PDB file of C-alpha atoms and ligand atoms in Angstrom:
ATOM      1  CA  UNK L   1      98.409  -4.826  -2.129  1.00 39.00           C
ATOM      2  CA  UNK L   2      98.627  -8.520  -1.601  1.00 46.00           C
ATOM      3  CA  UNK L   3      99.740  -8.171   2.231  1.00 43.00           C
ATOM      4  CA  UNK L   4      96.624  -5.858   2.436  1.00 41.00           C
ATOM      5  CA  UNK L   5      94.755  -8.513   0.555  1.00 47.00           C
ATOM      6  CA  UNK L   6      95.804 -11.683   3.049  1.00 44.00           C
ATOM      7  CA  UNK L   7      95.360  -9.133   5.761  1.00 45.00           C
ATOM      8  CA  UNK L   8      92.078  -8.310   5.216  1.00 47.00           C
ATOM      9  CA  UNK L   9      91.118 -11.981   4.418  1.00 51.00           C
ATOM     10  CA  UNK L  10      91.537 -12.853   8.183  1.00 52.00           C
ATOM     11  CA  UNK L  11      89.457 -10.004   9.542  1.00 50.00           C
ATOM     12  CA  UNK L  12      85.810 -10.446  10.220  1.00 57.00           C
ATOM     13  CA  UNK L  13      83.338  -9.032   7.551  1.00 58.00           C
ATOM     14  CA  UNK L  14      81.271  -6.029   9.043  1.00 64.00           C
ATOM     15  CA  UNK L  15      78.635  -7.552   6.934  1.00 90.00           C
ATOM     16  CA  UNK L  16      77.448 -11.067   6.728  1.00 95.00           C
ATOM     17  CA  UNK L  17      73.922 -11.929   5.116  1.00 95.00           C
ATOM     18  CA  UNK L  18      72.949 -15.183   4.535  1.00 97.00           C
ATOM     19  CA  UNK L  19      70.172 -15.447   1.195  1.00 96.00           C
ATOM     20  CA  UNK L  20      68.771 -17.774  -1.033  1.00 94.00           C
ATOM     21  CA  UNK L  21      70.354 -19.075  -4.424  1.00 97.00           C
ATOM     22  CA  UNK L  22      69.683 -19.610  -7.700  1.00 94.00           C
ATOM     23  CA  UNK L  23      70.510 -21.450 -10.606  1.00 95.00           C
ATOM     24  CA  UNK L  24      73.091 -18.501 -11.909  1.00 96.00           C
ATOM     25  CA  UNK L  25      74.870 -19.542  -8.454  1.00 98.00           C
ATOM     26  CA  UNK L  26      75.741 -23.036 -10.097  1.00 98.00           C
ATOM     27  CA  UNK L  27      79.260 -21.916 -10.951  1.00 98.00           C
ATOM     28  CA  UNK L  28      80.349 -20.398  -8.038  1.00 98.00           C
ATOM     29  CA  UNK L  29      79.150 -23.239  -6.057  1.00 98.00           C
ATOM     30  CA  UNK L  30      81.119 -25.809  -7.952  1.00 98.00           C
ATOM     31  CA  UNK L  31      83.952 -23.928  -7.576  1.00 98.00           C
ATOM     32  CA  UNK L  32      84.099 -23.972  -3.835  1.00 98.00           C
ATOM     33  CA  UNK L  33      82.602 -27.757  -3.892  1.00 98.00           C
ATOM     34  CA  UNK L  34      85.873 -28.141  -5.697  1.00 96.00           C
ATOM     35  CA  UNK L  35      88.253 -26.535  -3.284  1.00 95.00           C
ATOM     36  CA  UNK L  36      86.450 -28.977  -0.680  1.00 94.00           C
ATOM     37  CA  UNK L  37      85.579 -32.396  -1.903  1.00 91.00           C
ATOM     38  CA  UNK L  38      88.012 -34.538  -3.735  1.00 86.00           C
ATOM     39  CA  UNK L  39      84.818 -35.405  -5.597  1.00 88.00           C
ATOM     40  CA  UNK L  40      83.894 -32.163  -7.042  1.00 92.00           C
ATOM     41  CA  UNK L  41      80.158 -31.367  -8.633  1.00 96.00           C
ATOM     42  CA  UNK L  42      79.835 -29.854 -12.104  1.00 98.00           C
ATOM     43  CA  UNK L  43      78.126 -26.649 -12.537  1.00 98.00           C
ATOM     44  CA  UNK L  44      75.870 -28.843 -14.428  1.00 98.00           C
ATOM     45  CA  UNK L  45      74.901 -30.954 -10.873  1.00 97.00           C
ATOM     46  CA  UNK L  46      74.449 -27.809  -8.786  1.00 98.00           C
ATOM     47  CA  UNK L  47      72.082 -26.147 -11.586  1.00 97.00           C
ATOM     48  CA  UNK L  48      69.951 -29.453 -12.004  1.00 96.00           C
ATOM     49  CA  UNK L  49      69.850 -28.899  -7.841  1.00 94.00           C
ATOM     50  CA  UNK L  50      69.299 -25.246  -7.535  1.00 96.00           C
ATOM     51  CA  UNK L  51      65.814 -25.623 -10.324  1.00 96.00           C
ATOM     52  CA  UNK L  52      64.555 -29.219  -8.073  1.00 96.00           C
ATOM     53  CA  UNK L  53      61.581 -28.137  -5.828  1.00 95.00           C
ATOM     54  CA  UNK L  54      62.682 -29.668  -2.785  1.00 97.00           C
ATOM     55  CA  UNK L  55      65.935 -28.246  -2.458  1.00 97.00           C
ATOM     56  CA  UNK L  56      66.503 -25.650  -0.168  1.00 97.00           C
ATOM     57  CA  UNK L  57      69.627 -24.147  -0.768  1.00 98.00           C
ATOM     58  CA  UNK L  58      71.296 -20.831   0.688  1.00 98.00           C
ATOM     59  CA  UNK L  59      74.799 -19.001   0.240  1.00 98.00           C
ATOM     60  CA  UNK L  60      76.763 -17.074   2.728  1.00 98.00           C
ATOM     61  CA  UNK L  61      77.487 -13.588   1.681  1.00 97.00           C
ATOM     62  CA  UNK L  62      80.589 -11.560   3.138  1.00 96.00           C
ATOM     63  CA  UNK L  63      80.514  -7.419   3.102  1.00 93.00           C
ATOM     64  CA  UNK L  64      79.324  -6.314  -0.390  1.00 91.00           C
ATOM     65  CA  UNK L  65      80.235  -9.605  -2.536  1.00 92.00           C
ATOM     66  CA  UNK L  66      77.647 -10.254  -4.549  1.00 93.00           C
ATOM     67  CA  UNK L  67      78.966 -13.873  -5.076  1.00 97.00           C
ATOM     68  CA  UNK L  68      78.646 -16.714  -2.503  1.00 98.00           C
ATOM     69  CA  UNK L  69      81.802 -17.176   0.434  1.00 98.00           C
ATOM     70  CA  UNK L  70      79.773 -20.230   1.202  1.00 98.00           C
ATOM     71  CA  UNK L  71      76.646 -22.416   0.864  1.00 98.00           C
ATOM     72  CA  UNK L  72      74.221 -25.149   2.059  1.00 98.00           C
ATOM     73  CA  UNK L  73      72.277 -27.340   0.182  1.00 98.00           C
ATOM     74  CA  UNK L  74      69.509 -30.074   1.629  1.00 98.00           C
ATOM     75  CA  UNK L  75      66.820 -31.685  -0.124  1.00 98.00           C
ATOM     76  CA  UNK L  76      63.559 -31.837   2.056  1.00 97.00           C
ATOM     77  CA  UNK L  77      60.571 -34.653   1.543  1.00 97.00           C
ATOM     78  CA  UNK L  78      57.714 -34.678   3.856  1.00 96.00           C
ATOM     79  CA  UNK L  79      58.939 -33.477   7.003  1.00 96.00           C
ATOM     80  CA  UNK L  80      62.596 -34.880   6.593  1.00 98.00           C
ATOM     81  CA  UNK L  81      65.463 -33.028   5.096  1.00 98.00           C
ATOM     82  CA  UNK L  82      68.668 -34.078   3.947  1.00 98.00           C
ATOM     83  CA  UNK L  83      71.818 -31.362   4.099  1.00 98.00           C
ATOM     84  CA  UNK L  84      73.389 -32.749   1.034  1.00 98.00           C
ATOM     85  CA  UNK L  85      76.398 -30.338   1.072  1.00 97.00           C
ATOM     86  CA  UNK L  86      77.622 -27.319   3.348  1.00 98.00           C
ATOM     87  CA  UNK L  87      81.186 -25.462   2.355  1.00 98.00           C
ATOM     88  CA  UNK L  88      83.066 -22.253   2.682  1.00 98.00           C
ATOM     89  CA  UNK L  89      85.371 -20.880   0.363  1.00 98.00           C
ATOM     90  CA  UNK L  90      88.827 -21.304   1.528  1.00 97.00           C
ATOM     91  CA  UNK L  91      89.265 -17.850   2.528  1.00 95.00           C
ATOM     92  CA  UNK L  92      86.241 -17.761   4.629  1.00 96.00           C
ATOM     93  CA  UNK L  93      87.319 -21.131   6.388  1.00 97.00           C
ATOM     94  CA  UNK L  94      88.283 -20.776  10.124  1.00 95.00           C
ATOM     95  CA  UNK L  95      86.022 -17.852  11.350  1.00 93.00           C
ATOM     96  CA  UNK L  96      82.644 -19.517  12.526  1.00 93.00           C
ATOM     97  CA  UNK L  97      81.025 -17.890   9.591  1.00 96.00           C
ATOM     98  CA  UNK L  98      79.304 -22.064   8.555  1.00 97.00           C
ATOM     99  CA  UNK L  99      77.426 -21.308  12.067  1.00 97.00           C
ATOM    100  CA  UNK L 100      75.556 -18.431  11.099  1.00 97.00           C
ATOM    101  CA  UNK L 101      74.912 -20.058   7.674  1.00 98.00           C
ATOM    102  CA  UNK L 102      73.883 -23.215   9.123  1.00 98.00           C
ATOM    103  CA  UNK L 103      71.976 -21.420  11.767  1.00 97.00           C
ATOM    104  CA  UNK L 104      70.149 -19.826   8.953  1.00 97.00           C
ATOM    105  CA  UNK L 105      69.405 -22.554   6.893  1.00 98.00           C
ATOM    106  CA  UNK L 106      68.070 -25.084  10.328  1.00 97.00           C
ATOM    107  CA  UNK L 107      65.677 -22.019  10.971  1.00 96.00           C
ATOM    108  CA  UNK L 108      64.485 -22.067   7.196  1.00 96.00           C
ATOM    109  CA  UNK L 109      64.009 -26.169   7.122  1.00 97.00           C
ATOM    110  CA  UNK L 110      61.579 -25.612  10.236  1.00 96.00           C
ATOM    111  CA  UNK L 111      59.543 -22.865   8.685  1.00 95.00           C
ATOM    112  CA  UNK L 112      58.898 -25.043   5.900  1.00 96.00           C
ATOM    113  CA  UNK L 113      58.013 -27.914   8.225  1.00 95.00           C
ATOM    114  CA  UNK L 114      60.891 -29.763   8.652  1.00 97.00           C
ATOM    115  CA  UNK L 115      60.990 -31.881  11.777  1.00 96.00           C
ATOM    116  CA  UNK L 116      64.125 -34.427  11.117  1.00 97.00           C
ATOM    117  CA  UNK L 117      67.742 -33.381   9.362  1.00 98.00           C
ATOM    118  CA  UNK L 118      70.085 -35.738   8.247  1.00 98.00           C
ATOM    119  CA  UNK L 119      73.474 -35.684   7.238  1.00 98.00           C
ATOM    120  CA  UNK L 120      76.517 -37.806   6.349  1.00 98.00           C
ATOM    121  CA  UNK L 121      80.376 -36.697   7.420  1.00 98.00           C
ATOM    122  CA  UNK L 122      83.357 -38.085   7.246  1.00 96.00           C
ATOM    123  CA  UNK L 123      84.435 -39.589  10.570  1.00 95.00           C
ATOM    124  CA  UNK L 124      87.783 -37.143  10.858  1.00 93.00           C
ATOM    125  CA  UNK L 125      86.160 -34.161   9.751  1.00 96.00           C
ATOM    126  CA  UNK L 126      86.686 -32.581  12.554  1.00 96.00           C
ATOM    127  CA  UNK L 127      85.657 -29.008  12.040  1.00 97.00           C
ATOM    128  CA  UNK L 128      82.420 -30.101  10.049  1.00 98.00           C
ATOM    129  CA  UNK L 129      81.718 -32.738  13.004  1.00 98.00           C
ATOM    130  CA  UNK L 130      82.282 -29.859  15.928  1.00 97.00           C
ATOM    131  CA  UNK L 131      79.849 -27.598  13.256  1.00 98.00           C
ATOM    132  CA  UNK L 132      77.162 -30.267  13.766  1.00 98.00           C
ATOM    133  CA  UNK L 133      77.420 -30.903  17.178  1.00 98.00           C
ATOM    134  CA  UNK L 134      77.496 -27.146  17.853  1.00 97.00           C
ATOM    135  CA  UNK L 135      74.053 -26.968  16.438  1.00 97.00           C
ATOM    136  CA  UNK L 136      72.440 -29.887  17.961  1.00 97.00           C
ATOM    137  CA  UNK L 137      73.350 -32.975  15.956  1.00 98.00           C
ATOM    138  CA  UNK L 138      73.593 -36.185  17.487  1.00 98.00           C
ATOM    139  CA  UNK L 139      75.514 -39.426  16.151  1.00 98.00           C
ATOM    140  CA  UNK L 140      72.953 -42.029  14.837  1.00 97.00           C
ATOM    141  CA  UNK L 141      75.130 -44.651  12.893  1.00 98.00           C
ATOM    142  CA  UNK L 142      78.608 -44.987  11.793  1.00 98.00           C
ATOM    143  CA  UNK L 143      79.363 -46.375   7.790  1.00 97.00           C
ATOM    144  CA  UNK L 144      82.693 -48.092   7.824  1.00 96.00           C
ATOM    145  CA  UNK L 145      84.931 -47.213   4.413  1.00 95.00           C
ATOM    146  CA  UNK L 146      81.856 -45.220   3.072  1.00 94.00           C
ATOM    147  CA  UNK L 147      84.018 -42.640   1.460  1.00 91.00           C
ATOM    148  CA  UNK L 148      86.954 -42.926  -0.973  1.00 86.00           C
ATOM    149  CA  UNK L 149      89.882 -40.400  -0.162  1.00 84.00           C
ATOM    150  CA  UNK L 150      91.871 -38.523  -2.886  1.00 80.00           C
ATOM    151  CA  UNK L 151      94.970 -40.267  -2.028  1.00 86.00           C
ATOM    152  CA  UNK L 152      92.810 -43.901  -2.349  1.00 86.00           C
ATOM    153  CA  UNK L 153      91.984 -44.773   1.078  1.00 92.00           C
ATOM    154  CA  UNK L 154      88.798 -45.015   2.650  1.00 93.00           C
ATOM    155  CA  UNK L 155      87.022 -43.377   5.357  1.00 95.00           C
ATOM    156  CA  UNK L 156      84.205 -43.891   7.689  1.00 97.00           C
ATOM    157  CA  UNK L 157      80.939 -41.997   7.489  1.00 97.00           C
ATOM    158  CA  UNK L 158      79.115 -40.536  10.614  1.00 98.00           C
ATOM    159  CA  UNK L 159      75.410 -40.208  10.146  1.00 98.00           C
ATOM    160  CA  UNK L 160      73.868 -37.133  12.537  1.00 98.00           C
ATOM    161  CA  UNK L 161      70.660 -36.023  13.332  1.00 98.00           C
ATOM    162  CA  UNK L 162      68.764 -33.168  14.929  1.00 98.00           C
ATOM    163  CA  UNK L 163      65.333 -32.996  15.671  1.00 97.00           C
ATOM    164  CA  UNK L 164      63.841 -29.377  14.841  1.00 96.00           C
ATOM    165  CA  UNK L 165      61.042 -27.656  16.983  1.00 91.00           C
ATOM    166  CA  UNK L 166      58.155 -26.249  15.125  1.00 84.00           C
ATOM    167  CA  UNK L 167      58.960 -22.763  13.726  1.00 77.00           C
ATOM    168  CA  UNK L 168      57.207 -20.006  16.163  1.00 63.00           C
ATOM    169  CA  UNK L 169      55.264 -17.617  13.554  1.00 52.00           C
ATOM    170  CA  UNK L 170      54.532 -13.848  14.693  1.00 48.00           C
ATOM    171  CA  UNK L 171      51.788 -14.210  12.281  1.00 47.00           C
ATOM    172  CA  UNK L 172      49.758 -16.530  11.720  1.00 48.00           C
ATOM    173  CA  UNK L 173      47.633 -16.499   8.362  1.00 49.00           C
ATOM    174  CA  UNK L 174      45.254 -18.901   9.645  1.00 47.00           C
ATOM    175  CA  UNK L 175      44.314 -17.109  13.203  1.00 42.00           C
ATOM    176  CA  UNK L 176      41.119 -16.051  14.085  1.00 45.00           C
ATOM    177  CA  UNK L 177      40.670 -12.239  13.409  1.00 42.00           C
ATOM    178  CA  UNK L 178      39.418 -10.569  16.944  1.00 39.00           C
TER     179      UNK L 178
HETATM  180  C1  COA Y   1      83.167 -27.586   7.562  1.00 94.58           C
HETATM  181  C2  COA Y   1      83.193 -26.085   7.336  1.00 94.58           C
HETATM  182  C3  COA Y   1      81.921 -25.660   6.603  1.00 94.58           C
HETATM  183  C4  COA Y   1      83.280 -25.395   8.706  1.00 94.58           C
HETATM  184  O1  COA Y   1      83.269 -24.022   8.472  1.00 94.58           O
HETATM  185  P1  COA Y   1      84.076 -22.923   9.336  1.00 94.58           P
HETATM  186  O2  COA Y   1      83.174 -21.768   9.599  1.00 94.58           O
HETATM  187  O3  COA Y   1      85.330 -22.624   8.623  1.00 94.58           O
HETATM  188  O4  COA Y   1      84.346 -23.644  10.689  1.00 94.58           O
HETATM  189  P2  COA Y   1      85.453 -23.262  11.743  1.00 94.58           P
HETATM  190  O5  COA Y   1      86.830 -23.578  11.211  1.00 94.58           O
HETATM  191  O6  COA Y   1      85.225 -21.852  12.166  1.00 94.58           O
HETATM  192  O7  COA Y   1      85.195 -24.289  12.899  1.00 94.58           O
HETATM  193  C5  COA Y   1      83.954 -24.847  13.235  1.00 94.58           C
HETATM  194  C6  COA Y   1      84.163 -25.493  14.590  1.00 94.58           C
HETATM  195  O8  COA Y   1      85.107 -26.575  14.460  1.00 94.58           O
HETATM  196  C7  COA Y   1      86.162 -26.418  15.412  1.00 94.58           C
HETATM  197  N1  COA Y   1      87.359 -26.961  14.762  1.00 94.58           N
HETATM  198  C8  COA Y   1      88.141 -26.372  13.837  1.00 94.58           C
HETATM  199  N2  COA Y   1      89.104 -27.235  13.448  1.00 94.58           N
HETATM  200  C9  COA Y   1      88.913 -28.385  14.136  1.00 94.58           C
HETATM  201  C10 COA Y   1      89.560 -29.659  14.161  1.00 94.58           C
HETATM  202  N3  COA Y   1      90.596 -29.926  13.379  1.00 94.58           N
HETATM  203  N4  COA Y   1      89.067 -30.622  14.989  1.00 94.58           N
HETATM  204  C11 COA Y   1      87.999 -30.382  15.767  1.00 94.58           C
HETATM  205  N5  COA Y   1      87.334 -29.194  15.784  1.00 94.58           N
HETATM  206  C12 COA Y   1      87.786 -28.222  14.980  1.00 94.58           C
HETATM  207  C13 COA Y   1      86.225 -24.921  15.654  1.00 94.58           C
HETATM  208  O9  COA Y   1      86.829 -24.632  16.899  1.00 94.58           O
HETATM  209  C14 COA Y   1      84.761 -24.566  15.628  1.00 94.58           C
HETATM  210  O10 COA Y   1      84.145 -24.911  16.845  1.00 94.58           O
HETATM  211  P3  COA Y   1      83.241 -23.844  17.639  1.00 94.58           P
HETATM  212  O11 COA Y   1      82.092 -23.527  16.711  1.00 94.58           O
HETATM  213  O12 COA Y   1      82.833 -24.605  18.849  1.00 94.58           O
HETATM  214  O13 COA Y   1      84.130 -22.675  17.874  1.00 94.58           O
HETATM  215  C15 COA Y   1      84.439 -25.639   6.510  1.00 94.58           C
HETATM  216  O14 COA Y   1      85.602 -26.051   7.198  1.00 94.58           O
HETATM  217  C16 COA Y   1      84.482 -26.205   5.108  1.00 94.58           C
HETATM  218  O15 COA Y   1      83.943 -25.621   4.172  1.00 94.58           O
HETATM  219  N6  COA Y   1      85.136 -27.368   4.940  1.00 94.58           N
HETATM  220  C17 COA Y   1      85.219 -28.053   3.655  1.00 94.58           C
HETATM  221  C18 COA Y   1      83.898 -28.694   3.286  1.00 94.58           C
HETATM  222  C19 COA Y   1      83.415 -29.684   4.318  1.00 94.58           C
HETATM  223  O16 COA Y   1      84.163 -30.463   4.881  1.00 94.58           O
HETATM  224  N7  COA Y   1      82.084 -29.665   4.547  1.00 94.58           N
HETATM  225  C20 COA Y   1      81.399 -30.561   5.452  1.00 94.58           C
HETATM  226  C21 COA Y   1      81.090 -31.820   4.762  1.00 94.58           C
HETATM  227  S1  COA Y   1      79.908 -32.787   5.625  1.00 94.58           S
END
């Protein structure tokens, strides 16, 4: 059972959905925060950010689990958002799955009328940094010893960007009816 279990870890889900989360979420999130960040967030954190208004937060969903593999979190003001946090669950590391989340969640910031996304990564993150890059982000400054490692030391952080295009609508509540 547990060869079948690591087995079927490392195949790809036939189903992947990406959807939106809630404050019920907060748990689960803090648990894979925690198997990420040497700094984890409480449940208490993620459920003050899953109620805020400008958050925009989504989970990634693999086959039937009704609990997140993975999630996204960026706080939007004006036409700027912030991705505050992206991480997969350990198991669902490795497989490309953060680009169709990611994907996702860049597609949902310009619907909303997002123009500018920001983030912050450690300098020698590399699979977060080739995640970014992937989807368009572009070095715009460099924070020397910005973050503090588990084992003391610090770190650099990169700050990206990525301009967004204006979402293309199918429908357009405000056109004129023929
Ligand atoms: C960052 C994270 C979300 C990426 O998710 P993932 O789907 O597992 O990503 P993958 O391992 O499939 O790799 C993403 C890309 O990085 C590349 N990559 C993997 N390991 C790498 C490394 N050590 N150095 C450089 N590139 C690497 C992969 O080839 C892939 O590139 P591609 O899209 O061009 O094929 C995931 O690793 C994670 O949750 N990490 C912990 C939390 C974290 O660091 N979050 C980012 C904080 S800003």
């Amino acid at each position: 059972v547990t060869w079948l279990r690591v087995l079927s870890s490392r195949l790809p889900a036939r189903r992947v959905r990406v959807g939106s989360l809630g404050p019920h979420d907060a748990r689960r999130l803090s648990d894979i925060h925690g198997s990420a960040f040497a700094r984890p967030w409480g449940t208490d954190e993620f459920e003050a950010f899953l109620t805020e208004r400008n958050i925009v937060a989504q989970g990634l969903f693999l086959g039937r689990a009704r609990e997140p593999d993975g999630f996204v979190v960026s706080r939007r003001v004006l036409d700027e958002a912030e991705i505050l946090s992206v991480a997969l669950a350990r198991t669902a590391r490795g497989r490309g799955y953060s680009r169709i989340l990611l994907a996702h969640h860049l597609d949902s910031l310009a619907e909303i009328g997002v123009a500018h996304v920001h983030l912050e990564v450690e300098e020698g993150n590399g699979p977060a940094i080739a995640l970014y890059r992937g989807h368009g982000f572009v070095e715009s400054g460099r924070r020397p010893d910005y973050y503090l490692r588990p084992n003391g030391t610090r770190a650099a952080a990169l700050s990206m960007t990525r301009h967004l295009a204006p979402a293309i609508r199918a429908w357009q509540p405000d056109a004129a009816l023929p």
